[in-house]
Amino acid sequence: MNIEIRDSRDSSKVLQAPGRIMREHFGIKTSGEQYVIALAGNPNVGKSTVFNTLTGLHQHTGNWPGKTVDNAQGKYSYKDKSFLLVDLPGTYSLLAHTVEEEIARDFICFGQPDATIVVLDATSLERNLNLAMQVMEITSNVIICVNLIDEARKKKLKIDFKELEKELGVPIIPTAARNGEGLKELQKAVYTMAVEKVNASPKQVVYSEEVEKAIKILMPKVEALGLARIVNPKWLALRLLDSDVSFIKTISRYATTQTQQMVAHKEQGREFTL
């Protein structure tokens, strides 16, 4: 959801939006009209190669705020538009058993990227798809980059990318990043999603009848609390069913942060326009 803040004294003036406020919490600062793209993936899938090839020398590293984990950000341009690529820590899951998983999960949930690229290893699709399916439960702005297709060819592995795209409901881009193969197609897919706002329709995991029933009971309660504007209500319902204490504390913290920002802007004579 795109949210704007307008000055009530001058409605034509768009002020700092909550999305940007939340991004700055992660140390993400954009300049002008710049689109933020998250880059996620398991370790050793060539994610850093995708990042380095796209951004070249236009990148910098630091630490995620309050963490000792590296935070790499890089810029690239496509069709006269600027994109900020945020390289998330390599992780096998978003269930937050490690600091790396917590960072990746929180940024995809609360950093409000304009698109999220999930990099998979073409030689280990089944293992890698676990992370992709979790990301697809959080956001519909997902692009799957199936990397290392050169290695798959060496192993005589054949992948029907069109069928995989149909099955998952999101763009599938085959790449061999170290050779630059497929990266123009990846940039085009990102442009289509982030700039032209052509969203995907990711297929969702169907759980057991008992779990699906519990999700339906919880989702209206989540939406009634106003939390749906911060995070996908189904994802939050699943985490509540998991009794994920870490995530519950996190959502509480971000909800408080956003509420404080809303109150501060209201006191300054500004209003939120949805």
Tab-separated table of C-alpha atoms in Angstrom:
chain	number	residue	atom	x	y	z
A	1	MET	CA	0.000	0.000	0.000
A	2	ASN	CA	1.354	3.407	-0.970
A	3	ILE	CA	0.859	6.016	1.730
A	4	GLU	CA	1.551	9.726	1.417
A	5	ILE	CA	1.784	12.420	4.053
A	6	ARG	CA	0.530	15.827	2.996
A	7	ASP	CA	0.851	19.130	4.800
A	8	SER	CA	-2.680	20.199	5.771
A	9	ARG	CA	-1.637	23.808	5.212
A	10	ASP	CA	-0.514	23.030	1.654
A	11	SER	CA	-2.158	19.860	0.336
A	12	SER	CA	0.001	19.909	-2.802
A	13	LYS	CA	3.106	19.317	-0.693
A	14	VAL	CA	3.958	15.650	-0.190
A	15	LEU	CA	6.048	15.100	2.927
A	16	GLN	CA	8.067	12.156	4.161
A	17	ALA	CA	6.021	8.961	3.838
A	18	PRO	CA	5.814	6.185	6.436
A	19	GLY	CA	7.513	3.814	3.974
A	20	ARG	CA	10.575	6.033	3.967
A	21	ILE	CA	10.430	6.392	7.738
A	22	MET	CA	10.421	2.611	8.120
A	23	ARG	CA	13.271	2.223	5.630
A	24	GLU	CA	15.402	4.732	7.474
A	25	HIS	CA	15.016	2.563	10.559
A	26	PHE	CA	17.100	0.020	8.598
A	27	GLY	CA	19.666	2.585	7.517
A	28	ILE	CA	18.184	2.870	4.014
A	29	LYS	CA	18.253	6.411	2.629
A	30	THR	CA	16.992	7.086	-0.865
A	31	SER	CA	17.624	10.152	-2.986
A	32	GLY	CA	14.951	11.631	-5.221
A	33	GLU	CA	12.783	9.156	-7.105
A	34	GLN	CA	14.623	5.953	-6.264
A	35	TYR	CA	13.145	2.484	-6.032
A	36	VAL	CA	14.255	0.145	-3.226
A	37	ILE	CA	14.791	-3.478	-4.211
A	38	ALA	CA	15.503	-6.225	-1.656
A	39	LEU	CA	17.819	-9.055	-2.702
A	40	ALA	CA	17.258	-12.286	-0.761
A	41	GLY	CA	18.478	-15.852	-1.071
A	42	ASN	CA	20.099	-18.868	0.562
A	43	PRO	CA	23.872	-18.769	1.120
A	44	ASN	CA	25.978	-19.854	-1.871
A	45	VAL	CA	23.387	-19.234	-4.601
A	46	GLY	CA	25.389	-16.461	-6.266
A	47	LYS	CA	23.387	-13.645	-4.677
A	48	SER	CA	26.474	-11.494	-4.115
A	49	THR	CA	27.481	-12.009	-7.749
A	50	VAL	CA	24.057	-10.759	-8.875
A	51	PHE	CA	24.484	-7.764	-6.546
A	52	ASN	CA	28.028	-6.942	-7.678
A	53	THR	CA	27.297	-7.371	-11.381
A	54	LEU	CA	24.250	-5.096	-11.261
A	55	THR	CA	25.720	-2.357	-9.071
A	56	GLY	CA	29.404	-2.442	-10.058
A	57	LEU	CA	31.343	0.217	-8.166
A	58	HIS	CA	28.190	2.082	-7.120
A	59	GLN	CA	27.872	0.381	-3.750
A	60	HIS	CA	28.799	0.759	-0.110
A	61	THR	CA	28.812	-1.459	2.944
A	62	GLY	CA	28.267	-0.912	6.631
A	63	ASN	CA	26.379	-2.670	9.397
A	64	TRP	CA	22.649	-3.039	9.892
A	65	PRO	CA	21.621	-0.636	12.687
A	66	GLY	CA	22.278	-2.249	16.061
A	67	LYS	CA	23.790	-5.372	14.456
A	68	THR	CA	27.254	-6.619	13.561
A	69	VAL	CA	25.983	-8.066	10.273
A	70	ASP	CA	27.141	-6.453	7.016
A	71	ASN	CA	24.682	-4.214	5.180
A	72	ALA	CA	25.518	-3.841	1.474
A	73	GLN	CA	23.652	-1.359	-0.702
A	74	GLY	CA	24.265	-0.529	-4.337
A	75	LYS	CA	22.766	1.617	-7.081
A	76	TYR	CA	22.057	0.969	-10.726
A	77	SER	CA	20.017	2.691	-13.431
A	78	TYR	CA	17.605	1.224	-15.945
A	79	LYS	CA	15.491	3.211	-18.425
A	80	ASP	CA	16.488	6.465	-16.699
A	81	LYS	CA	15.204	5.230	-13.343
A	82	SER	CA	17.380	4.782	-10.249
A	83	PHE	CA	17.247	1.602	-8.170
A	84	LEU	CA	18.777	0.977	-4.756
A	85	LEU	CA	19.583	-2.709	-4.328
A	86	VAL	CA	19.737	-3.903	-0.706
A	87	ASP	CA	21.657	-7.170	-0.315
A	88	LEU	CA	20.015	-9.014	2.583
A	89	PRO	CA	22.010	-11.556	4.610
A	90	GLY	CA	21.977	-15.063	3.118
A	91	THR	CA	19.392	-17.154	4.934
A	92	TYR	CA	17.554	-20.448	4.556
A	93	SER	CA	14.359	-19.252	6.236
A	94	LEU	CA	12.480	-16.205	7.534
A	95	LEU	CA	11.460	-17.869	10.795
A	96	ALA	CA	14.163	-15.880	12.592
A	97	HIS	CA	16.283	-18.437	14.409
A	98	THR	CA	19.399	-16.362	13.684
A	99	VAL	CA	20.260	-12.653	13.514
A	100	GLU	CA	20.617	-12.946	9.724
A	101	GLU	CA	17.131	-14.438	9.405
A	102	GLU	CA	15.701	-11.727	11.644
A	103	ILE	CA	17.222	-8.947	9.507
A	104	ALA	CA	15.995	-10.478	6.234
A	105	ARG	CA	12.514	-11.097	7.629
A	106	ASP	CA	12.138	-7.642	9.174
A	107	PHE	CA	13.303	-5.781	6.079
A	108	ILE	CA	10.981	-7.676	3.738
A	109	CYS	CA	8.090	-7.227	6.193
A	110	PHE	CA	8.648	-3.647	7.333
A	111	GLY	CA	11.206	-2.029	5.004
A	112	GLN	CA	8.537	-1.867	2.288
A	113	PRO	CA	10.794	-2.628	-0.712
A	114	ASP	CA	9.257	-1.857	-4.090
A	115	ALA	CA	10.188	-5.387	-5.177
A	116	THR	CA	11.984	-8.372	-3.663
A	117	ILE	CA	14.276	-10.543	-5.770
A	118	VAL	CA	14.746	-14.065	-4.396
A	119	VAL	CA	17.848	-15.735	-5.851
A	120	LEU	CA	17.699	-19.532	-6.210
A	121	ASP	CA	20.336	-22.078	-7.214
A	122	ALA	CA	19.221	-23.791	-10.434
A	123	THR	CA	20.929	-27.007	-9.273
A	124	SER	CA	19.057	-27.073	-5.920
A	125	LEU	CA	15.608	-25.672	-6.647
A	126	GLU	CA	13.679	-27.853	-4.220
A	127	ARG	CA	15.781	-26.786	-1.240
A	128	ASN	CA	15.806	-23.101	-2.244
A	129	LEU	CA	12.069	-22.835	-2.893
A	130	ASN	CA	11.376	-22.966	0.855
A	131	LEU	CA	12.626	-19.386	1.262
A	132	ALA	CA	10.880	-18.230	-1.916
A	133	MET	CA	7.512	-19.542	-0.690
A	134	GLN	CA	7.949	-17.747	2.639
A	135	VAL	CA	8.700	-14.442	0.902
A	136	MET	CA	5.668	-14.961	-1.350
A	137	GLU	CA	3.488	-15.210	1.776
A	138	ILE	CA	4.685	-11.778	2.904
A	139	THR	CA	4.521	-9.794	-0.324
A	140	SER	CA	3.192	-10.087	-3.864
A	141	ASN	CA	6.069	-7.973	-5.217
A	142	VAL	CA	8.354	-10.966	-5.763
A	143	ILE	CA	10.667	-11.878	-8.631
A	144	ILE	CA	12.422	-15.252	-8.661
A	145	CYS	CA	15.942	-15.188	-10.088
A	146	VAL	CA	17.014	-18.763	-10.889
A	147	ASN	CA	20.789	-18.339	-10.921
A	148	LEU	CA	23.638	-20.697	-11.848
A	149	ILE	CA	21.839	-22.000	-14.928
A	150	ASP	CA	25.287	-22.537	-16.475
A	151	GLU	CA	26.015	-25.063	-13.708
A	152	ALA	CA	22.624	-26.683	-14.300
A	153	ARG	CA	23.472	-27.087	-17.991
A	154	LYS	CA	26.771	-28.770	-17.103
A	155	LYS	CA	24.850	-31.248	-14.950
A	156	LYS	CA	22.349	-31.882	-17.779
A	157	LEU	CA	19.512	-30.473	-15.670
A	158	LYS	CA	16.522	-29.152	-17.586
A	159	ILE	CA	14.134	-26.652	-16.022
A	160	ASP	CA	10.843	-25.604	-17.588
A	161	PHE	CA	10.915	-21.952	-16.520
A	162	LYS	CA	7.572	-21.105	-18.129
A	163	GLU	CA	5.870	-23.922	-16.231
A	164	LEU	CA	7.611	-22.897	-12.994
A	165	GLU	CA	6.400	-19.313	-13.500
A	166	LYS	CA	2.870	-20.572	-14.073
A	167	GLU	CA	3.054	-22.781	-10.981
A	168	LEU	CA	4.382	-20.074	-8.646
A	169	GLY	CA	2.513	-17.079	-10.106
A	170	VAL	CA	5.565	-14.764	-10.078
A	171	PRO	CA	8.124	-13.751	-12.729
A	172	ILE	CA	10.902	-16.339	-13.163
A	173	ILE	CA	14.180	-15.054	-14.603
A	174	PRO	CA	16.956	-17.576	-15.392
A	175	THR	CA	20.463	-16.142	-14.965
A	176	ALA	CA	24.134	-16.972	-14.900
A	177	ALA	CA	25.215	-13.825	-13.047
A	178	ARG	CA	28.973	-14.349	-13.319
A	179	ASN	CA	28.603	-14.267	-17.124
A	180	GLY	CA	25.991	-11.511	-17.103
A	181	GLU	CA	23.461	-13.865	-18.683
A	182	GLY	CA	19.841	-12.925	-17.981
A	183	LEU	CA	20.586	-9.786	-15.951
A	184	LYS	CA	19.009	-7.427	-18.508
A	185	GLU	CA	15.858	-9.530	-18.304
A	186	LEU	CA	16.052	-9.308	-14.497
A	187	GLN	CA	16.320	-5.516	-14.651
A	188	LYS	CA	13.338	-5.388	-16.994
A	189	ALA	CA	11.261	-7.526	-14.606
A	190	VAL	CA	12.190	-5.252	-11.683
A	191	TYR	CA	11.267	-2.158	-13.720
A	192	THR	CA	7.901	-3.645	-14.684
A	193	MET	CA	7.063	-4.456	-11.065
A	194	ALA	CA	8.527	-1.458	-9.222
A	195	VAL	CA	7.971	1.368	-11.714
A	196	GLU	CA	5.009	0.230	-13.812
A	197	LYS	CA	3.358	-1.346	-10.734
A	198	VAL	CA	2.541	-4.618	-12.487
A	199	ASN	CA	2.192	-6.923	-9.491
A	200	ALA	CA	2.447	-10.688	-9.503
A	201	SER	CA	-0.121	-13.124	-8.089
A	202	PRO	CA	1.992	-15.539	-6.054
A	203	LYS	CA	0.515	-18.923	-5.274
A	204	GLN	CA	-0.022	-19.374	-1.548
A	205	VAL	CA	0.671	-22.429	0.535
A	206	VAL	CA	-2.545	-24.205	1.504
A	207	TYR	CA	-2.299	-25.513	5.049
A	208	SER	CA	-4.321	-28.172	6.803
A	209	GLU	CA	-8.025	-27.535	7.317
A	210	GLU	CA	-7.482	-26.752	11.016
A	211	VAL	CA	-4.737	-24.215	10.303
A	212	GLU	CA	-6.677	-22.512	7.498
A	213	LYS	CA	-9.699	-22.226	9.801
A	214	ALA	CA	-7.568	-20.662	12.535
A	215	ILE	CA	-6.084	-18.191	10.016
A	216	LYS	CA	-9.572	-17.076	8.955
A	217	ILE	CA	-10.490	-16.460	12.600
A	218	LEU	CA	-7.325	-14.468	13.321
A	219	MET	CA	-7.098	-12.313	10.188
A	220	PRO	CA	-10.120	-10.047	10.937
A	221	LYS	CA	-8.714	-9.442	14.428
A	222	VAL	CA	-5.318	-8.517	12.951
A	223	GLU	CA	-6.980	-6.159	10.461
A	224	ALA	CA	-9.137	-4.608	13.200
A	225	LEU	CA	-5.959	-3.670	15.089
A	226	GLY	CA	-4.716	-1.792	12.030
A	227	LEU	CA	-1.724	-4.110	11.671
A	228	ALA	CA	-2.591	-5.023	8.072
A	229	ARG	CA	-1.147	-1.694	6.960
A	230	ILE	CA	2.227	-2.743	8.357
A	231	VAL	CA	2.507	-6.428	7.481
A	232	ASN	CA	0.610	-9.073	5.508
A	233	PRO	CA	-2.211	-10.173	7.868
A	234	LYS	CA	-1.991	-13.846	6.845
A	235	TRP	CA	1.733	-13.934	7.584
A	236	LEU	CA	1.119	-12.334	10.963
A	237	ALA	CA	-1.689	-14.801	11.724
A	238	LEU	CA	0.656	-17.700	10.950
A	239	ARG	CA	3.323	-16.300	13.253
A	240	LEU	CA	0.758	-15.907	16.024
A	241	LEU	CA	-0.249	-19.543	15.538
A	242	ASP	CA	3.431	-20.474	15.758
A	243	SER	CA	3.671	-18.511	19.034
A	244	ASP	CA	6.624	-16.698	17.487
A	245	VAL	CA	7.422	-14.461	20.470
A	246	SER	CA	10.296	-12.743	18.649
A	247	PHE	CA	8.080	-11.663	15.764
A	248	ILE	CA	5.255	-10.582	18.083
A	249	LYS	CA	7.703	-8.267	19.888
A	250	THR	CA	8.987	-6.995	16.561
A	251	ILE	CA	5.548	-6.192	15.137
A	252	SER	CA	4.692	-4.418	18.387
A	253	ARG	CA	7.840	-2.315	18.104
A	254	TYR	CA	7.234	-1.309	14.492
A	255	ALA	CA	3.552	-0.616	15.121
A	256	THR	CA	4.545	1.697	17.976
A	257	THR	CA	7.150	3.439	15.781
A	258	GLN	CA	4.653	4.083	13.000
A	259	THR	CA	1.972	5.272	15.423
A	260	GLN	CA	4.430	7.728	17.001
A	261	GLN	CA	5.306	9.081	13.552
A	262	MET	CA	1.626	9.470	12.685
A	263	VAL	CA	0.951	11.356	15.930
A	264	ALA	CA	4.015	13.578	15.421
A	265	HIS	CA	2.930	14.546	11.911
A	266	LYS	CA	-0.643	15.177	13.060
A	267	GLU	CA	0.592	17.501	15.816
A	268	GLN	CA	2.555	19.425	13.196
A	269	GLY	CA	-0.608	20.015	11.154
A	270	ARG	CA	0.046	17.233	8.670
A	271	GLU	CA	-2.244	14.467	7.621
A	272	PHE	CA	-1.890	10.962	6.227
A	273	THR	CA	-3.509	10.305	2.862
A	274	LEU	CA	-4.030	6.644	1.955
